[in-house]
């Protein structure tokens, strides 16, 4: 069973940056991976996804501020977040699935981490 373990969440001020990590074990180059988030009182939404060939997609709200990447050698997925806003406050989840396409639809993913909290204050 694949396990996903997120880390890197923290409390930062608006305009700051964070890098989230997701350790994947056992790792497979065949996994499509993604980041989702769920803010207080909100539905879970797709933040970014990365396909097996490295092609990426982002939620509209990202507006060029976040970058998803993966390091196959380190067996880790990353989310670099810059220019953070208070509305980015949420629990961030790593997800993975054996797909042939990238997706920001949570119903496409069957492997999930427990999340890491990001809090952005004014």
PDB file of C-alpha atoms in Angstrom:
ATOM      1  CA  UNK A   1       0.000   0.000   0.000  1.00  0.00           C
ATOM      2  CA  UNK A   2       1.376   3.381  -1.003  1.00  0.00           C
ATOM      3  CA  UNK A   3       1.764   5.814   1.872  1.00  0.00           C
ATOM      4  CA  UNK A   4       1.867   9.587   1.498  1.00  0.00           C
ATOM      5  CA  UNK A   5       3.284  11.767   4.273  1.00  0.00           C
ATOM      6  CA  UNK A   6       3.103  15.541   4.001  1.00  0.00           C
ATOM      7  CA  UNK A   7       5.316  18.031   5.795  1.00  0.00           C
ATOM      8  CA  UNK A   8       6.285  21.684   5.612  1.00  0.00           C
ATOM      9  CA  UNK A   9       3.089  23.343   6.754  1.00  0.00           C
ATOM     10  CA  UNK A  10       3.533  26.363   9.010  1.00  0.00           C
ATOM     11  CA  UNK A  11       2.155  29.739  10.019  1.00  0.00           C
ATOM     12  CA  UNK A  12       3.434  32.611   7.885  1.00  0.00           C
ATOM     13  CA  UNK A  13       2.572  36.208   7.162  1.00  0.00           C
ATOM     14  CA  UNK A  14       0.914  37.317   3.959  1.00  0.00           C
ATOM     15  CA  UNK A  15       3.434  37.613   1.163  1.00  0.00           C
ATOM     16  CA  UNK A  16       5.591  34.857   2.575  1.00  0.00           C
ATOM     17  CA  UNK A  17       6.600  31.521   1.093  1.00  0.00           C
ATOM     18  CA  UNK A  18       6.451  27.877   2.064  1.00  0.00           C
ATOM     19  CA  UNK A  19       7.517  24.631   0.459  1.00  0.00           C
ATOM     20  CA  UNK A  20       5.395  21.586   1.167  1.00  0.00           C
ATOM     21  CA  UNK A  21       6.798  18.099   0.751  1.00  0.00           C
ATOM     22  CA  UNK A  22       5.101  14.745   0.334  1.00  0.00           C
ATOM     23  CA  UNK A  23       7.149  11.602   0.863  1.00  0.00           C
ATOM     24  CA  UNK A  24       5.782   8.745  -1.246  1.00  0.00           C
ATOM     25  CA  UNK A  25       6.488   5.147  -0.270  1.00  0.00           C
ATOM     26  CA  UNK A  26       6.779   2.972  -2.188  1.00  0.00           C
ATOM     27  CA  UNK A  27       7.364   5.425  -5.003  1.00  0.00           C
ATOM     28  CA  UNK A  28       6.378   4.769  -8.584  1.00  0.00           C
ATOM     29  CA  UNK A  29       7.114   6.840 -11.670  1.00  0.00           C
ATOM     30  CA  UNK A  30       3.686   5.727 -12.881  1.00  0.00           C
ATOM     31  CA  UNK A  31       1.814   7.753 -10.262  1.00  0.00           C
ATOM     32  CA  UNK A  32       0.010  10.958 -11.133  1.00  0.00           C
ATOM     33  CA  UNK A  33       0.246  13.183  -8.069  1.00  0.00           C
ATOM     34  CA  UNK A  34      -1.516  16.270  -6.855  1.00  0.00           C
ATOM     35  CA  UNK A  35      -2.029  18.722  -4.048  1.00  0.00           C
ATOM     36  CA  UNK A  36      -5.462  19.547  -2.704  1.00  0.00           C
ATOM     37  CA  UNK A  37      -6.525  21.879   0.061  1.00  0.00           C
ATOM     38  CA  UNK A  38      -9.488  22.383   2.334  1.00  0.00           C
ATOM     39  CA  UNK A  39      -9.982  25.686   4.070  1.00  0.00           C
ATOM     40  CA  UNK A  40     -12.199  26.232   7.116  1.00  0.00           C
ATOM     41  CA  UNK A  41     -15.811  25.803   6.088  1.00  0.00           C
ATOM     42  CA  UNK A  42     -14.882  25.157   2.470  1.00  0.00           C
ATOM     43  CA  UNK A  43     -14.955  22.231   0.078  1.00  0.00           C
ATOM     44  CA  UNK A  44     -11.717  20.443  -0.775  1.00  0.00           C
ATOM     45  CA  UNK A  45     -10.256  21.878  -3.980  1.00  0.00           C
ATOM     46  CA  UNK A  46      -7.489  20.944  -6.354  1.00  0.00           C
ATOM     47  CA  UNK A  47      -4.358  23.085  -6.120  1.00  0.00           C
ATOM     48  CA  UNK A  48      -1.980  21.471  -8.605  1.00  0.00           C
ATOM     49  CA  UNK A  49      -1.309  18.172 -10.312  1.00  0.00           C
ATOM     50  CA  UNK A  50       1.652  16.664 -12.108  1.00  0.00           C
ATOM     51  CA  UNK A  51       1.529  13.900 -14.670  1.00  0.00           C
ATOM     52  CA  UNK A  52       4.032  11.100 -15.045  1.00  0.00           C
ATOM     53  CA  UNK A  53       5.768  13.008 -17.864  1.00  0.00           C
ATOM     54  CA  UNK A  54       5.994  16.146 -15.736  1.00  0.00           C
ATOM     55  CA  UNK A  55       3.115  18.045 -17.326  1.00  0.00           C
ATOM     56  CA  UNK A  56       1.403  20.218 -14.720  1.00  0.00           C
ATOM     57  CA  UNK A  57      -1.907  21.920 -14.125  1.00  0.00           C
ATOM     58  CA  UNK A  58      -3.094  24.393 -11.515  1.00  0.00           C
ATOM     59  CA  UNK A  59      -6.274  25.692  -9.979  1.00  0.00           C
ATOM     60  CA  UNK A  60      -7.331  29.096 -11.292  1.00  0.00           C
ATOM     61  CA  UNK A  61      -6.743  30.699  -7.897  1.00  0.00           C
ATOM     62  CA  UNK A  62      -3.032  29.842  -8.017  1.00  0.00           C
ATOM     63  CA  UNK A  63      -2.382  32.672 -10.502  1.00  0.00           C
ATOM     64  CA  UNK A  64       1.266  31.711 -11.002  1.00  0.00           C
ATOM     65  CA  UNK A  65       2.140  31.770  -7.303  1.00  0.00           C
ATOM     66  CA  UNK A  66       2.623  28.026  -6.741  1.00  0.00           C
ATOM     67  CA  UNK A  67       4.820  25.425  -8.435  1.00  0.00           C
ATOM     68  CA  UNK A  68       4.333  21.667  -8.219  1.00  0.00           C
ATOM     69  CA  UNK A  69       7.323  19.437  -8.817  1.00  0.00           C
ATOM     70  CA  UNK A  70       8.585  15.970  -8.054  1.00  0.00           C
ATOM     71  CA  UNK A  71      11.958  14.408  -7.433  1.00  0.00           C
ATOM     72  CA  UNK A  72      11.909  10.781  -8.477  1.00  0.00           C
ATOM     73  CA  UNK A  73      15.297  10.109  -6.880  1.00  0.00           C
ATOM     74  CA  UNK A  74      14.137  11.505  -3.535  1.00  0.00           C
ATOM     75  CA  UNK A  75      10.675   9.933  -3.982  1.00  0.00           C
ATOM     76  CA  UNK A  76       9.081  13.205  -3.017  1.00  0.00           C
ATOM     77  CA  UNK A  77       6.420  15.563  -4.334  1.00  0.00           C
ATOM     78  CA  UNK A  78       6.742  19.297  -3.650  1.00  0.00           C
ATOM     79  CA  UNK A  79       4.583  22.383  -3.692  1.00  0.00           C
ATOM     80  CA  UNK A  80       6.444  25.690  -3.653  1.00  0.00           C
ATOM     81  CA  UNK A  81       4.066  28.438  -2.581  1.00  0.00           C
ATOM     82  CA  UNK A  82       5.005  32.099  -2.953  1.00  0.00           C
ATOM     83  CA  UNK A  83       3.110  35.336  -2.359  1.00  0.00           C
ATOM     84  CA  UNK A  84       0.842  33.598   0.120  1.00  0.00           C
ATOM     85  CA  UNK A  85      -2.483  35.198   0.966  1.00  0.00           C
ATOM     86  CA  UNK A  86      -4.711  34.732   4.030  1.00  0.00           C
ATOM     87  CA  UNK A  87      -7.211  32.932   1.797  1.00  0.00           C
ATOM     88  CA  UNK A  88      -4.556  30.247   1.200  1.00  0.00           C
ATOM     89  CA  UNK A  89      -5.067  29.154   4.807  1.00  0.00           C
ATOM     90  CA  UNK A  90      -6.058  25.493   4.647  1.00  0.00           C
ATOM     91  CA  UNK A  91      -5.093  21.910   5.307  1.00  0.00           C
ATOM     92  CA  UNK A  92      -3.039  20.803   2.322  1.00  0.00           C
ATOM     93  CA  UNK A  93      -3.225  17.195   1.190  1.00  0.00           C
ATOM     94  CA  UNK A  94      -1.040  15.141  -1.104  1.00  0.00           C
ATOM     95  CA  UNK A  95      -2.841  12.672  -3.366  1.00  0.00           C
ATOM     96  CA  UNK A  96      -1.808  10.078  -5.925  1.00  0.00           C
ATOM     97  CA  UNK A  97      -3.292   7.618  -8.373  1.00  0.00           C
ATOM     98  CA  UNK A  98      -2.395   5.467 -11.339  1.00  0.00           C
ATOM     99  CA  UNK A  99      -3.927   7.613 -14.056  1.00  0.00           C
ATOM    100  CA  UNK A 100      -3.193   8.279 -17.682  1.00  0.00           C
ATOM    101  CA  UNK A 101      -4.045  11.970 -17.335  1.00  0.00           C
ATOM    102  CA  UNK A 102      -3.517  14.806 -14.898  1.00  0.00           C
ATOM    103  CA  UNK A 103      -6.505  15.742 -12.798  1.00  0.00           C
ATOM    104  CA  UNK A 104      -7.659  18.256 -10.219  1.00  0.00           C
ATOM    105  CA  UNK A 105     -10.763  16.219  -9.453  1.00  0.00           C
ATOM    106  CA  UNK A 106     -10.426  14.598  -6.044  1.00  0.00           C
ATOM    107  CA  UNK A 107     -12.647  11.710  -7.090  1.00  0.00           C
ATOM    108  CA  UNK A 108      -9.875  10.537  -9.453  1.00  0.00           C
ATOM    109  CA  UNK A 109      -7.449   9.944  -6.575  1.00  0.00           C
ATOM    110  CA  UNK A 110      -7.483   6.941  -4.262  1.00  0.00           C
ATOM    111  CA  UNK A 111      -4.281   7.520  -2.290  1.00  0.00           C
ATOM    112  CA  UNK A 112      -4.210  10.346   0.259  1.00  0.00           C
ATOM    113  CA  UNK A 113      -1.979  11.718   2.963  1.00  0.00           C
ATOM    114  CA  UNK A 114      -3.217  13.061   6.284  1.00  0.00           C
ATOM    115  CA  UNK A 115      -2.460  16.674   5.467  1.00  0.00           C
ATOM    116  CA  UNK A 116      -0.273  19.516   6.660  1.00  0.00           C
ATOM    117  CA  UNK A 117      -1.666  22.819   7.960  1.00  0.00           C
ATOM    118  CA  UNK A 118      -0.851  26.130   6.317  1.00  0.00           C
ATOM    119  CA  UNK A 119      -1.936  29.304   8.077  1.00  0.00           C
ATOM    120  CA  UNK A 120      -1.401  32.727   6.504  1.00  0.00           C
ATOM    121  CA  UNK A 121      -2.012  35.820   8.590  1.00  0.00           C
ATOM    122  CA  UNK A 122      -2.205  39.512   7.723  1.00  0.00           C
TER     123      UNK A 122
END
